PDB file of C-alpha atoms in Angstrom:
ATOM      1  CA  MET M  79      -0.011   0.032  -0.007  1.00 58.00           C
ATOM      2  CA  LYS M  80       1.419   3.382  -1.028  1.00 60.00           C
ATOM      3  CA  PRO M  81       1.463   6.184   1.585  1.00 58.00           C
ATOM      4  CA  PRO M  82      -0.998   8.980   0.884  1.00 61.00           C
ATOM      5  CA  GLU M  83       0.210  11.821  -1.364  1.00 65.00           C
ATOM      6  CA  PRO M  84       1.018  15.113   0.417  1.00 57.00           C
ATOM      7  CA  PRO M  85      -1.529  17.832  -0.272  1.00 57.00           C
ATOM      8  CA  PRO M  86      -0.596  20.109  -3.173  1.00 61.00           C
ATOM      9  CA  ASP M  87       1.352  23.207  -2.403  1.00 58.00           C
ATOM     10  CA  ASP M  88      -1.093  26.106  -2.203  1.00 56.00           C
ATOM     11  CA  GLY M  89       1.491  28.659  -1.572  1.00 54.00           C
ATOM     12  CA  LEU M  90       0.166  29.376   1.894  1.00 53.00           C
ATOM     13  CA  ALA M  91       2.586  27.307   4.001  1.00 54.00           C
ATOM     14  CA  GLY M  92       6.336  27.176   4.012  1.00 57.00           C
ATOM     15  CA  ASP M  93       9.465  27.976   5.957  1.00 59.00           C
ATOM     16  CA  ASP M  94       8.608  31.674   5.931  1.00 66.00           C
ATOM     17  CA  THR M  95       5.134  31.233   7.389  1.00 77.00           C
ATOM     18  CA  VAL M  96       4.765  32.770  10.804  1.00 76.00           C
ATOM     19  CA  VAL M  97       1.870  31.821  13.124  1.00 79.00           C
ATOM     20  CA  ALA M  98       1.659  34.096  16.092  1.00 82.00           C
ATOM     21  CA  VAL M  99       0.493  32.705  19.410  1.00 86.00           C
ATOM     22  CA  SER M 100       0.264  34.879  22.532  1.00 89.00           C
ATOM     23  CA  GLY M 101       2.208  33.973  25.571  1.00 91.00           C
ATOM     24  CA  ASP M 102      -0.976  33.752  27.430  1.00 93.00           C
ATOM     25  CA  ASP M 103      -2.369  31.200  24.907  1.00 94.00           C
ATOM     26  CA  PHE M 104       0.820  29.265  25.100  1.00 95.00           C
ATOM     27  CA  LEU M 105       0.737  29.215  28.989  1.00 97.00           C
ATOM     28  CA  TRP M 106      -2.930  28.159  28.910  1.00 97.00           C
ATOM     29  CA  PHE M 107      -1.892  24.956  27.175  1.00 97.00           C
ATOM     30  CA  VAL M 108       1.035  24.502  29.574  1.00 98.00           C
ATOM     31  CA  ASP M 109      -1.326  24.946  32.468  1.00 97.00           C
ATOM     32  CA  LEU M 110      -3.579  22.125  31.001  1.00 97.00           C
ATOM     33  CA  ALA M 111      -0.711  19.698  31.132  1.00 98.00           C
ATOM     34  CA  LEU M 112       0.766  20.815  34.523  1.00 98.00           C
ATOM     35  CA  ASP M 113      -2.716  20.956  36.200  1.00 98.00           C
ATOM     36  CA  GLU M 114      -3.464  17.421  35.218  1.00 98.00           C
ATOM     37  CA  MET M 115       0.101  16.196  36.309  1.00 98.00           C
ATOM     38  CA  MET M 116      -0.365  17.784  39.683  1.00 98.00           C
ATOM     39  CA  ALA M 117      -3.771  16.263  39.994  1.00 98.00           C
ATOM     40  CA  ILE M 118      -2.372  12.821  39.344  1.00 98.00           C
ATOM     41  CA  VAL M 119       0.390  13.043  41.837  1.00 98.00           C
ATOM     42  CA  ARG M 120      -1.941  14.430  44.490  1.00 98.00           C
ATOM     43  CA  HIS M 121      -4.521  11.757  43.731  1.00 98.00           C
ATOM     44  CA  LEU M 122      -1.792   8.999  44.134  1.00 97.00           C
ATOM     45  CA  GLY M 123      -0.293  10.456  47.176  1.00 97.00           C
ATOM     46  CA  GLU M 124       3.343  10.052  48.276  1.00 95.00           C
ATOM     47  CA  ALA M 125       3.476   6.146  48.394  1.00 95.00           C
ATOM     48  CA  GLN M 126       2.012   5.629  44.866  1.00 97.00           C
ATOM     49  CA  ALA M 127       3.371   8.814  43.204  1.00 98.00           C
ATOM     50  CA  ASN M 128       6.994   7.719  44.126  1.00 98.00           C
ATOM     51  CA  ARG M 129       6.594   4.231  42.810  1.00 97.00           C
ATOM     52  CA  ARG M 130       7.666   3.077  39.314  1.00 96.00           C
ATOM     53  CA  PRO M 131       4.872   0.921  37.731  1.00 95.00           C
ATOM     54  CA  ARG M 132       5.866  -2.468  36.578  1.00 92.00           C
ATOM     55  CA  LEU M 133       6.348  -1.407  32.928  1.00 91.00           C
ATOM     56  CA  GLU M 134       9.541  -1.602  30.988  1.00 91.00           C
ATOM     57  CA  GLY M 135      11.359   1.664  31.183  1.00 90.00           C
ATOM     58  CA  ALA M 136       8.646   3.464  33.219  1.00 93.00           C
ATOM     59  CA  ASN M 137       9.278   6.173  35.670  1.00 95.00           C
ATOM     60  CA  SER M 138       7.275   7.150  38.750  1.00 97.00           C
ATOM     61  CA  PRO M 139       4.632   9.933  38.302  1.00 98.00           C
ATOM     62  CA  PHE M 140       6.806  11.969  40.761  1.00 98.00           C
ATOM     63  CA  ALA M 141       9.944  11.467  38.555  1.00 98.00           C
ATOM     64  CA  ILE M 142       7.944  12.302  35.380  1.00 98.00           C
ATOM     65  CA  LEU M 143       6.772  15.555  36.712  1.00 98.00           C
ATOM     66  CA  THR M 144      10.316  16.379  38.109  1.00 98.00           C
ATOM     67  CA  HIS M 145      11.587  15.722  34.632  1.00 98.00           C
ATOM     68  CA  CYS M 146       9.018  18.020  33.143  1.00 98.00           C
ATOM     69  CA  LEU M 147      10.168  20.824  35.519  1.00 98.00           C
ATOM     70  CA  GLY M 148      13.708  20.223  34.138  1.00 98.00           C
ATOM     71  CA  VAL M 149      12.444  20.397  30.556  1.00 97.00           C
ATOM     72  CA  MET M 150      10.692  23.770  31.374  1.00 98.00           C
ATOM     73  CA  ALA M 151      13.994  25.117  33.086  1.00 97.00           C
ATOM     74  CA  PHE M 152      16.255  24.036  30.237  1.00 96.00           C
ATOM     75  CA  TRP M 153      14.114  24.862  27.206  1.00 96.00           C
ATOM     76  CA  GLY M 154      12.186  27.735  28.609  1.00 96.00           C
ATOM     77  CA  GLY M 155      14.627  29.290  30.971  1.00 96.00           C
ATOM     78  CA  PHE M 156      17.825  28.790  29.081  1.00 95.00           C
ATOM     79  CA  MET M 157      16.932  28.270  25.411  1.00 95.00           C
ATOM     80  CA  VAL M 158      14.254  30.875  25.399  1.00 95.00           C
ATOM     81  CA  GLY M 159      14.866  33.078  28.433  1.00 94.00           C
ATOM     82  CA  GLY M 160      18.549  33.012  28.397  1.00 93.00           C
ATOM     83  CA  ARG M 161      18.760  32.309  32.069  1.00 93.00           C
ATOM     84  CA  THR M 162      21.763  30.335  33.471  1.00 94.00           C
ATOM     85  CA  ILE M 163      20.328  27.076  34.848  1.00 94.00           C
ATOM     86  CA  HIS M 164      21.838  24.093  36.572  1.00 94.00           C
ATOM     87  CA  ARG M 165      20.075  20.935  35.675  1.00 95.00           C
ATOM     88  CA  ASP M 166      20.864  17.260  36.713  1.00 96.00           C
ATOM     89  CA  ARG M 167      18.812  15.421  33.938  1.00 95.00           C
ATOM     90  CA  GLU M 168      19.700  11.994  35.203  1.00 96.00           C
ATOM     91  CA  ALA M 169      18.529  12.762  38.668  1.00 97.00           C
ATOM     92  CA  GLU M 170      15.093  13.811  37.435  1.00 97.00           C
ATOM     93  CA  PHE M 171      14.296  10.246  36.360  1.00 96.00           C
ATOM     94  CA  VAL M 172      14.902   8.818  39.825  1.00 96.00           C
ATOM     95  CA  ALA M 173      13.572  11.645  41.954  1.00 97.00           C
ATOM     96  CA  GLU M 174      11.454  10.992  44.987  1.00 97.00           C
ATOM     97  CA  GLY M 175       9.905  13.265  47.669  1.00 98.00           C
ATOM     98  CA  ARG M 176       6.857  14.816  49.130  1.00 98.00           C
ATOM     99  CA  VAL M 177       4.022  15.370  46.605  1.00 98.00           C
ATOM    100  CA  GLU M 178       3.117  18.840  48.079  1.00 98.00           C
ATOM    101  CA  ASP M 179       6.815  19.945  47.740  1.00 98.00           C
ATOM    102  CA  LEU M 180       6.630  18.949  44.072  1.00 98.00           C
ATOM    103  CA  VAL M 181       3.346  20.799  43.542  1.00 98.00           C
ATOM    104  CA  GLN M 182       4.768  23.990  45.001  1.00 98.00           C
ATOM    105  CA  ARG M 183       7.869  23.540  42.718  1.00 98.00           C
ATOM    106  CA  THR M 184       5.486  23.091  39.748  1.00 98.00           C
ATOM    107  CA  VAL M 185       3.629  26.250  40.587  1.00 98.00           C
ATOM    108  CA  ALA M 186       6.860  28.215  40.926  1.00 98.00           C
ATOM    109  CA  ALA M 187       8.273  26.730  37.638  1.00 98.00           C
ATOM    110  CA  ARG M 188       5.133  27.706  35.764  1.00 98.00           C
ATOM    111  CA  ALA M 189       5.576  31.285  37.045  1.00 97.00           C
ATOM    112  CA  GLN M 190       9.086  31.355  36.097  1.00 97.00           C
ATOM    113  CA  LEU M 191       8.243  30.178  32.601  1.00 97.00           C
ATOM    114  CA  ALA M 192       5.824  33.057  32.200  1.00 97.00           C
ATOM    115  CA  VAL M 193       8.822  35.362  33.069  1.00 96.00           C
ATOM    116  CA  ASP M 194      11.116  33.533  30.803  1.00 95.00           C
ATOM    117  CA  ILE M 195       8.894  33.842  27.768  1.00 93.00           C
ATOM    118  CA  GLY M 196       7.712  37.318  28.623  1.00 91.00           C
ATOM    119  CA  ARG M 197       9.627  39.202  25.973  1.00 83.00           C
ATOM    120  CA  VAL M 198      10.716  36.499  23.615  1.00 87.00           C
ATOM    121  CA  ASP M 199      11.149  37.204  19.907  1.00 90.00           C
ATOM    122  CA  SER M 200       9.811  33.870  18.666  1.00 90.00           C
ATOM    123  CA  MET M 201      11.585  34.055  15.404  1.00 91.00           C
ATOM    124  CA  SER M 202      15.100  34.666  16.965  1.00 91.00           C
ATOM    125  CA  PRO M 203      17.477  31.765  17.131  1.00 91.00           C
ATOM    126  CA  PRO M 204      18.011  29.924  20.418  1.00 91.00           C
ATOM    127  CA  PRO M 205      21.636  29.456  21.767  1.00 90.00           C
ATOM    128  CA  ASP M 206      23.736  27.234  19.667  1.00 88.00           C
ATOM    129  CA  VAL M 207      24.392  24.557  22.268  1.00 89.00           C
ATOM    130  CA  LEU M 208      22.384  21.484  21.095  1.00 86.00           C
ATOM    131  CA  GLY M 209      24.093  18.231  20.171  1.00 86.00           C
ATOM    132  CA  PRO M 210      24.131  16.408  16.737  1.00 87.00           C
ATOM    133  CA  ASP M 211      20.943  14.517  17.730  1.00 87.00           C
ATOM    134  CA  ASP M 212      19.046  17.841  17.502  1.00 85.00           C
ATOM    135  CA  TYR M 213      20.477  19.194  14.223  1.00 83.00           C
ATOM    136  CA  GLY M 214      17.802  19.901  11.677  1.00 86.00           C
ATOM    137  CA  ARG M 215      14.990  19.936  14.244  1.00 86.00           C
ATOM    138  CA  PRO M 216      12.765  23.013  14.199  1.00 87.00           C
ATOM    139  CA  TYR M 217      13.662  23.898  17.849  1.00 87.00           C
ATOM    140  CA  GLU M 218      17.237  24.404  16.632  1.00 87.00           C
ATOM    141  CA  ARG M 219      16.189  27.301  14.479  1.00 89.00           C
ATOM    142  CA  THR M 220      13.793  29.499  16.464  1.00 91.00           C
ATOM    143  CA  ARG M 221      12.721  30.138  19.994  1.00 93.00           C
ATOM    144  CA  GLY M 222       9.148  29.884  18.931  1.00 93.00           C
ATOM    145  CA  ALA M 223       9.865  26.283  17.908  1.00 93.00           C
ATOM    146  CA  VAL M 224      11.525  25.850  21.375  1.00 95.00           C
ATOM    147  CA  LEU M 225       8.174  26.746  22.917  1.00 95.00           C
ATOM    148  CA  LEU M 226       6.369  24.169  20.881  1.00 95.00           C
ATOM    149  CA  HIS M 227       9.048  21.637  21.932  1.00 96.00           C
ATOM    150  CA  ILE M 228       8.093  22.395  25.566  1.00 97.00           C
ATOM    151  CA  LEU M 229       4.520  21.628  24.885  1.00 97.00           C
ATOM    152  CA  GLU M 230       5.422  18.509  23.001  1.00 96.00           C
ATOM    153  CA  GLU M 231       7.436  17.335  25.967  1.00 97.00           C
ATOM    154  CA  LEU M 232       4.837  18.131  28.442  1.00 98.00           C
ATOM    155  CA  LEU M 233       1.957  16.433  26.634  1.00 97.00           C
ATOM    156  CA  GLN M 234       4.108  13.319  25.848  1.00 97.00           C
ATOM    157  CA  HIS M 235       4.990  12.992  29.579  1.00 98.00           C
ATOM    158  CA  LEU M 236       1.397  13.594  30.631  1.00 98.00           C
ATOM    159  CA  GLY M 237       0.447  10.658  28.611  1.00 97.00           C
ATOM    160  CA  GLN M 238       3.197   8.501  30.149  1.00 96.00           C
ATOM    161  CA  MET M 239       2.041   9.720  33.605  1.00 97.00           C
ATOM    162  CA  GLN M 240      -1.570   8.768  32.860  1.00 97.00           C
ATOM    163  CA  VAL M 241      -0.463   5.268  32.007  1.00 96.00           C
ATOM    164  CA  SER M 242       1.808   4.913  35.020  1.00 96.00           C
ATOM    165  CA  ARG M 243      -1.091   6.190  37.207  1.00 97.00           C
ATOM    166  CA  ASP M 244      -3.453   3.616  35.611  1.00 96.00           C
ATOM    167  CA  VAL M 245      -1.055   0.751  36.154  1.00 96.00           C
ATOM    168  CA  LEU M 246      -0.208   1.747  39.734  1.00 96.00           C
ATOM    169  CA  MET M 247      -3.977   2.068  40.440  1.00 94.00           C
ATOM    170  CA  ALA M 248      -4.585  -1.425  39.182  1.00 94.00           C
ATOM    171  CA  GLY M 249      -1.969  -2.772  41.496  1.00 89.00           C
ATOM    172  CA  GLY M 250       0.952  -3.001  39.085  1.00 67.00           C
TER     173      GLY M 250
END
C-alpha cells in the first residue's frame, strides 16, 4: 500500500510562514498539562506517586513531573529566556519526595516560565548549544519552535504519567 500523497502546495505554507501565538495562549496549554500532572500526583499520594509501575522503562509519576520541570527550566529558562540554569537530568528520572513540595515547585516553575517567555522574539534563534541529535529539528532554528517543543514534551509525559497512574492504581 502506498502512503498518501501530500496535499498540493497552495503557496500558503512554508518555511517563511509565521503563526503568532500569544504568551497567554501558550501558557494556557502549559497549564492544562501541569494541572493534570499535579492532580495525578496528588491523587496518588506519596506512596504511589513515588513508585515506578511495573512497565519496561517506566518512571514514577513523581519523577515524570520532576523531569518536566527540568524540561521547562532548560528549554524555557535557558533556550528561550537566556537564564543560566543548573540541571541534573539523570537525577530527574529517579527523583522522589513529598507530593506537596513537588506541587509547589511546579507552581513556581510555571510562574518562572511566564517570566522567561515574557519578551521573547519567537523568530530569533536559540543559543547554539544543542548536540548532533538535535540538528535539523525545528527547535534548533527558532525560540518559537523551542516553545512548541516544551508543549510536545509536557503532553508526551502527561500521557506517560496517565499510563503509570493507571497501572499503579490497578496494583501494578
